[in-house]
CSV table of C-alpha atoms in Angstrom, one decimal:
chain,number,residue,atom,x,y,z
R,1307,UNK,CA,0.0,0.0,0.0
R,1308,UNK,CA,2.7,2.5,1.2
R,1309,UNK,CA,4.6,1.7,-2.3
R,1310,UNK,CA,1.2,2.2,-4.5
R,1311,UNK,CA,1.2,5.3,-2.6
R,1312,UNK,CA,4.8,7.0,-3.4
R,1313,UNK,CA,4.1,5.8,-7.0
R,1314,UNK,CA,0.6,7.6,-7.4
R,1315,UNK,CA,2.6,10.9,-5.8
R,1316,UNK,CA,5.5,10.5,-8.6
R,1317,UNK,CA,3.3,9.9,-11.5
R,1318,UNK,CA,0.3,12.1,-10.6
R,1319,UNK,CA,0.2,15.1,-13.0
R,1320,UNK,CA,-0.9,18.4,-10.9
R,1321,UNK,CA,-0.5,20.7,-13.4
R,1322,UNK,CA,-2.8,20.4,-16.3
R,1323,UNK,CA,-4.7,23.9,-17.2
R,1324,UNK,CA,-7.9,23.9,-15.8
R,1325,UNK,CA,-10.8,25.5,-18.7
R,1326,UNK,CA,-11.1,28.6,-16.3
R,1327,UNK,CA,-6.9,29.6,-16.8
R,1328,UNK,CA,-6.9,29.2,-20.3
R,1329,UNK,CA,-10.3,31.7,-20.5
R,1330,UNK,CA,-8.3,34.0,-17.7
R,1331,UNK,CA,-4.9,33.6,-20.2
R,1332,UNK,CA,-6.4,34.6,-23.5
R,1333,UNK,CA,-8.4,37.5,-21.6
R,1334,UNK,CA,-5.4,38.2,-20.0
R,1335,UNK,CA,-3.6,38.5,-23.7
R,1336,UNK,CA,-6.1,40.4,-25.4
R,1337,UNK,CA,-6.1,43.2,-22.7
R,1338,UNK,CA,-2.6,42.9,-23.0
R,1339,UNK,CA,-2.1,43.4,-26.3
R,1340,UNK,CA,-5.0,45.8,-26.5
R,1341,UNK,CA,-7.8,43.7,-28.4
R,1342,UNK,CA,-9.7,44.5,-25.4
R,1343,UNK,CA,-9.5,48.3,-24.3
R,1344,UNK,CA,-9.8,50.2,-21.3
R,1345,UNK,CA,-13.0,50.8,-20.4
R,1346,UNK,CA,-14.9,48.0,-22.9
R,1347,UNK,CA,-17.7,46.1,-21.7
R,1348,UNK,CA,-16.7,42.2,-21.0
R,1349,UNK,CA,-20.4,41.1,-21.4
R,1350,UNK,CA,-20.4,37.3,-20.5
R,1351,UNK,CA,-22.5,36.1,-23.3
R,1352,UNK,CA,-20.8,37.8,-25.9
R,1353,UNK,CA,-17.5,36.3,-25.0
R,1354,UNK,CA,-19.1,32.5,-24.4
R,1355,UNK,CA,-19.7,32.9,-27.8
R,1356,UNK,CA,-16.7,34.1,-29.0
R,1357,UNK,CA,-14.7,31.6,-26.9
R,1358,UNK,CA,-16.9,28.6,-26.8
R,1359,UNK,CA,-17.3,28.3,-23.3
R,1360,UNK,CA,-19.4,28.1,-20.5
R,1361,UNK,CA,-20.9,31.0,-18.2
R,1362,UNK,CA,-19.2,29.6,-15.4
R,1363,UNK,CA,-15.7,29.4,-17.0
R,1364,UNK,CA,-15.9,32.8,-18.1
R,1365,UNK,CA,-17.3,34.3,-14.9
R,1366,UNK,CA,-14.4,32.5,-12.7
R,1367,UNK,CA,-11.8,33.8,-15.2
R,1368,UNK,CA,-12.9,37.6,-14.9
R,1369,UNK,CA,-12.9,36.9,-11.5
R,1370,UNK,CA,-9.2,36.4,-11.5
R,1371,UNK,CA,-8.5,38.9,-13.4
R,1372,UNK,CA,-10.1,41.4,-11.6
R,1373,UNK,CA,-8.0,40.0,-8.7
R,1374,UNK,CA,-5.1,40.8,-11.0
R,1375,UNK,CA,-6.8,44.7,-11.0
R,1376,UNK,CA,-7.2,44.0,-14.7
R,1377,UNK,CA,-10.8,44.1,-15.1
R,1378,UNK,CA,-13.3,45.7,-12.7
R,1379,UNK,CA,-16.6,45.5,-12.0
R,1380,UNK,CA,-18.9,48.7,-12.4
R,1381,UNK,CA,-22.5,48.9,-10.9
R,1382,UNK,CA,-25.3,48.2,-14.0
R,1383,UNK,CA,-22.7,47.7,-16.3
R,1384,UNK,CA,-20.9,44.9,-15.0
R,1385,UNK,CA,-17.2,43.4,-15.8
R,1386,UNK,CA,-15.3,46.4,-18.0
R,1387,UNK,CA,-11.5,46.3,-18.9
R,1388,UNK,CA,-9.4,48.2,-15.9
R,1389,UNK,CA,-9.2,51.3,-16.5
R,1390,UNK,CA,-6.4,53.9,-14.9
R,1391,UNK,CA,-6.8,56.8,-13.1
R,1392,UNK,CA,-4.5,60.1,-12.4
R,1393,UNK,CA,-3.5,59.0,-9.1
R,1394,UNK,CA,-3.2,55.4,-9.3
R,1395,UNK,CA,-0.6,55.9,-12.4
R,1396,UNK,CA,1.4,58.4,-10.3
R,1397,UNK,CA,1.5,55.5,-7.4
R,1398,UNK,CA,2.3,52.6,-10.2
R,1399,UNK,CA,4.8,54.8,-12.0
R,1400,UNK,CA,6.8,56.2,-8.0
R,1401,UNK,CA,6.6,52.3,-7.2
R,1402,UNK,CA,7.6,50.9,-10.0
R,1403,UNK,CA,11.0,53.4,-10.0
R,1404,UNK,CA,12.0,52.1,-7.1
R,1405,UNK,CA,11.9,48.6,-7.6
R,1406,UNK,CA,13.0,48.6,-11.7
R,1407,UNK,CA,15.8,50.8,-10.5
R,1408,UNK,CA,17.1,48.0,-8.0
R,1409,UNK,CA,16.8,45.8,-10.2
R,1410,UNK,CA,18.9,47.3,-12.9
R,1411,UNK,CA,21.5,48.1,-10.6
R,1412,UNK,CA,21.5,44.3,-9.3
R,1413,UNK,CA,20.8,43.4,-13.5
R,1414,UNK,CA,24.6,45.1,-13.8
R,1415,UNK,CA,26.4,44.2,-10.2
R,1416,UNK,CA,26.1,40.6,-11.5
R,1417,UNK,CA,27.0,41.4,-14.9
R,1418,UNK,CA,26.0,38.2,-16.1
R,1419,UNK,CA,26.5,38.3,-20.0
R,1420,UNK,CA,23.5,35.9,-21.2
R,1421,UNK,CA,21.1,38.2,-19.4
R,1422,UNK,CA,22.6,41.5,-21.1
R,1423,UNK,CA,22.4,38.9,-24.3
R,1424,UNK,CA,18.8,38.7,-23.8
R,1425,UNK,CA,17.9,41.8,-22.8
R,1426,UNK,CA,19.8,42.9,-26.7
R,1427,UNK,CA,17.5,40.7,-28.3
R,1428,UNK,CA,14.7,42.0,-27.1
R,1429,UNK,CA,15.8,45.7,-27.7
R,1430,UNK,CA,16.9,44.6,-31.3
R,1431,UNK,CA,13.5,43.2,-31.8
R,1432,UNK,CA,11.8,46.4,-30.6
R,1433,UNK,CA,13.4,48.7,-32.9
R,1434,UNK,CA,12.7,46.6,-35.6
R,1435,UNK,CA,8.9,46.3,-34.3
R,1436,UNK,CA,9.1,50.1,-34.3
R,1437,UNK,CA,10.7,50.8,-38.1
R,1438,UNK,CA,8.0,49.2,-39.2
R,1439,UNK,CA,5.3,50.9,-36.9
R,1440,UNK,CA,3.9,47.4,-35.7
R,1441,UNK,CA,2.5,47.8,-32.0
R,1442,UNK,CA,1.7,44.4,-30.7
R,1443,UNK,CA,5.7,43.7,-31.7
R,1444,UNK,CA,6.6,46.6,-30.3
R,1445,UNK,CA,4.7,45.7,-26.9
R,1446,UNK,CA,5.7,42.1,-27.2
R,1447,UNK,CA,9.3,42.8,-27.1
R,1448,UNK,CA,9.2,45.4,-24.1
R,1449,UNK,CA,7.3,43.0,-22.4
R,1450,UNK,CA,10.3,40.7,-22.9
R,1451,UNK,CA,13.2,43.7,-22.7
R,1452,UNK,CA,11.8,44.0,-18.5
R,1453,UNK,CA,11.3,40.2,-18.5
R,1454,UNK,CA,15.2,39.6,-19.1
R,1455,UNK,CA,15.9,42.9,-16.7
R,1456,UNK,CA,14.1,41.8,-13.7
R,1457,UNK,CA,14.8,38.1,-14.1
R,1458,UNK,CA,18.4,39.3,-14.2
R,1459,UNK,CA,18.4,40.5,-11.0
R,1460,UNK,CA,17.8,37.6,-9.3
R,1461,UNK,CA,15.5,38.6,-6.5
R,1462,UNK,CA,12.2,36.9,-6.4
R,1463,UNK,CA,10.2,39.2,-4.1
R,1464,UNK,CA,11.4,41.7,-6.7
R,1465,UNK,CA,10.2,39.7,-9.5
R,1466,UNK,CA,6.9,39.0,-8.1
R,1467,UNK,CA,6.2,42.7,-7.0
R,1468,UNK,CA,7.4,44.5,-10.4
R,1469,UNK,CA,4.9,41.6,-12.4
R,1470,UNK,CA,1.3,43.2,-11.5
R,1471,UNK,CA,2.9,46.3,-11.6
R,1472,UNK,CA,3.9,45.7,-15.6
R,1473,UNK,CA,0.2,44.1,-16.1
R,1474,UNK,CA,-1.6,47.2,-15.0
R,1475,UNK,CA,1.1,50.5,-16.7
R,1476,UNK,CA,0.6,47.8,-20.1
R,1477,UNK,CA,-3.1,49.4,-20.4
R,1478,UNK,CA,-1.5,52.7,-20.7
R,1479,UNK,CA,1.6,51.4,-22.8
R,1480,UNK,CA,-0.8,50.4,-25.7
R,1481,UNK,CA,-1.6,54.3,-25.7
R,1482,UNK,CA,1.6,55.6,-25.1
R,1483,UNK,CA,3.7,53.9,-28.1
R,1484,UNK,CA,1.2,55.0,-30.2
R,1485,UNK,CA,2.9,58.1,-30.6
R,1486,UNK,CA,6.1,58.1,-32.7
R,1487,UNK,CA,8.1,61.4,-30.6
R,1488,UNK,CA,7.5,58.7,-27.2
R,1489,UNK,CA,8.7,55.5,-28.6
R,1490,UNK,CA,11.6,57.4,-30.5
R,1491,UNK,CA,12.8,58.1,-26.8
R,1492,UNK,CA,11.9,55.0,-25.3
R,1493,UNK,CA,14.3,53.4,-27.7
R,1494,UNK,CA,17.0,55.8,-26.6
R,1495,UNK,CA,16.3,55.7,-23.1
R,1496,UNK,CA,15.9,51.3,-23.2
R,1497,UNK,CA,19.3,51.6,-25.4
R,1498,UNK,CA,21.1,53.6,-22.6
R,1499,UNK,CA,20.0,51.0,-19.9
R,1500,UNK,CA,21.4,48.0,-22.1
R,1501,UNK,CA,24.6,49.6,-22.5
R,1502,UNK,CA,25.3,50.4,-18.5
R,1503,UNK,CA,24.0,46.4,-18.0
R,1504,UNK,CA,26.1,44.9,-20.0
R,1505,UNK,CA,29.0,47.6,-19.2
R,1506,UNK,CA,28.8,46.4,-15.7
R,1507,UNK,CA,27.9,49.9,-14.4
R,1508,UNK,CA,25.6,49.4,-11.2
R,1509,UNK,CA,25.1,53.1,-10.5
R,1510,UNK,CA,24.4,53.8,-14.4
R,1511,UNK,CA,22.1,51.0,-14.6
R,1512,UNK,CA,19.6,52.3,-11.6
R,1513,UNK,CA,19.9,55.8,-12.9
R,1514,UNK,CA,18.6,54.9,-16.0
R,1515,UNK,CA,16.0,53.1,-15.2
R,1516,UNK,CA,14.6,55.8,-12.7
R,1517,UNK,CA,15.1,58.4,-15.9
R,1518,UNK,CA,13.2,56.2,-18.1
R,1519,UNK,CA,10.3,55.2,-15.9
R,1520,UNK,CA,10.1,59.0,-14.8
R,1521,UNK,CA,9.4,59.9,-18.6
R,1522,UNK,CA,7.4,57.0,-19.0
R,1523,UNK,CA,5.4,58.7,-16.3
R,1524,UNK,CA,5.2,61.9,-17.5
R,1525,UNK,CA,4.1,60.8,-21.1
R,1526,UNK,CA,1.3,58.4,-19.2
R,1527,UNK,CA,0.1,61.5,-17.0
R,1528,UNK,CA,-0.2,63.8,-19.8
R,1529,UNK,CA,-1.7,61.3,-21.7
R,1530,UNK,CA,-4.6,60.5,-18.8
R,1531,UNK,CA,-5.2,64.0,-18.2
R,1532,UNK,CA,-5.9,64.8,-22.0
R,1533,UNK,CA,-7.9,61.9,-21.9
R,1534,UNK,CA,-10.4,62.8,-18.9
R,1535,UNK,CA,-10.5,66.5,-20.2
R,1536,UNK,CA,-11.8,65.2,-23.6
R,1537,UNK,CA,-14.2,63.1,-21.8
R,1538,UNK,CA,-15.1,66.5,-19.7
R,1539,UNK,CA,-16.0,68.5,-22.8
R,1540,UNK,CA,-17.8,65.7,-24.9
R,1541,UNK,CA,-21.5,66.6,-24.9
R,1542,UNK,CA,-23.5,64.6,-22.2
R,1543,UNK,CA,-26.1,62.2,-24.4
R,1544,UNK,CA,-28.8,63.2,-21.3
């Protein structure tokens, strides 16, 4: 009995997806990659439909997400993509400074040269992704440029703090590289923190990270504030 036992422990597989994390993972894609927009209805029929389904699988998945602050739920409208306001990007952007900074400075203390090789490929893919003006590249390879950065640091608690932090400034991301003067200086300013990584240069490495988050910041504010004063002015359909 006991060896039936340690045999059914070895061979039992845990970790097959479940129908309610593969709904919650190609939610959590489309949002990402800006199929699904801030502010749009998630209307549960609709997207049983869409996904083939049931209510119940789709229901738990929004319910995840929205414990992932990427959807939330508005009275007599129900589920809506997350939308971000003034304050909470000015919190996201002051957190995420400190922590991305650390880790870039940690990313180029250990100086390990397969990270700083990732973290090129990435940046080579963005600026191709860019040239030819093609957003979910462009998106796709960020997402993996900070991928390579904070795993390089080597700090889970990090890792696990900067991740929901990433998932929620990515709403405002698929606005911001929109525009051709911000992800012209993005590339500069992701070039600059390549070059101190793989240079070695700890104190370079934090301070551009902090420079390029705090413009990141000031493009996403500008942005949000445009963006609620348009809304302000727009006649009211009462």
């Amino acid at each position: 009995m006991e060896r039936r036992s340690e045999l059914q422990s070895t061979l039992r597989i845990e970790d097959v997806p479940t129908v309610r994390a593969m709904v919650a993972q190609k939610l959590r894609e489309a949002i990402m990659s800006g199929t699904l927009k801030p502010g749009q209805r998630l209307v549960e029929r609709e997207l049983c439909e869409m996904m083939g389904v049931s209510r119940p699988s789709i229901r738990e998945a929004l319910r995840a997400l929205e414990a992932d602050g990427l959807v939330n739920t508005v009275p007599h409208r129900g589920p809506v993509v997350s939308t971000i306001s003034l304050e909470e990007a000015r919190q996201l952007y002051t957190a995420r400074a400190v922590l991305e900074g650390f880790a870039g400075r940690e990313c180029a203390r250990i100086n390990d040269p397969e990270v700083a090789r990732r973290i090129g490929d990435a940046l080579t893919r963005l600026k191709a992704a860019a040239a030819k003006q093609d957003l979910v590249g462009c998106l796709e390879a960020k997402t993996d440029f900070y991928g390579a950065l904070i795993g390089g640091c080597r700090n889970a608690f990090i890792e696990r703090m900067l991740k929901p932090l990433h998932d929620r400034i990515q709403l405002l991301r698929i606005t911001s590289m929109s525009q051709p003067k911000r992800i012209n200086k993005s590339l500069r300013e992701v070039t600059a923190i390549w070059r101190a990584i793989q240079s070695g240069d700890a104190d370079l490495a934090e301070r551009c990270c902090v420079d390029h988050i705090n413009a990141a910041a000031v493009a996403a504010l500008d942005m949000i504030e445009k963006s609620s004063a348009a809304k302000e002015a727009a006649p009211s359909d009462d």
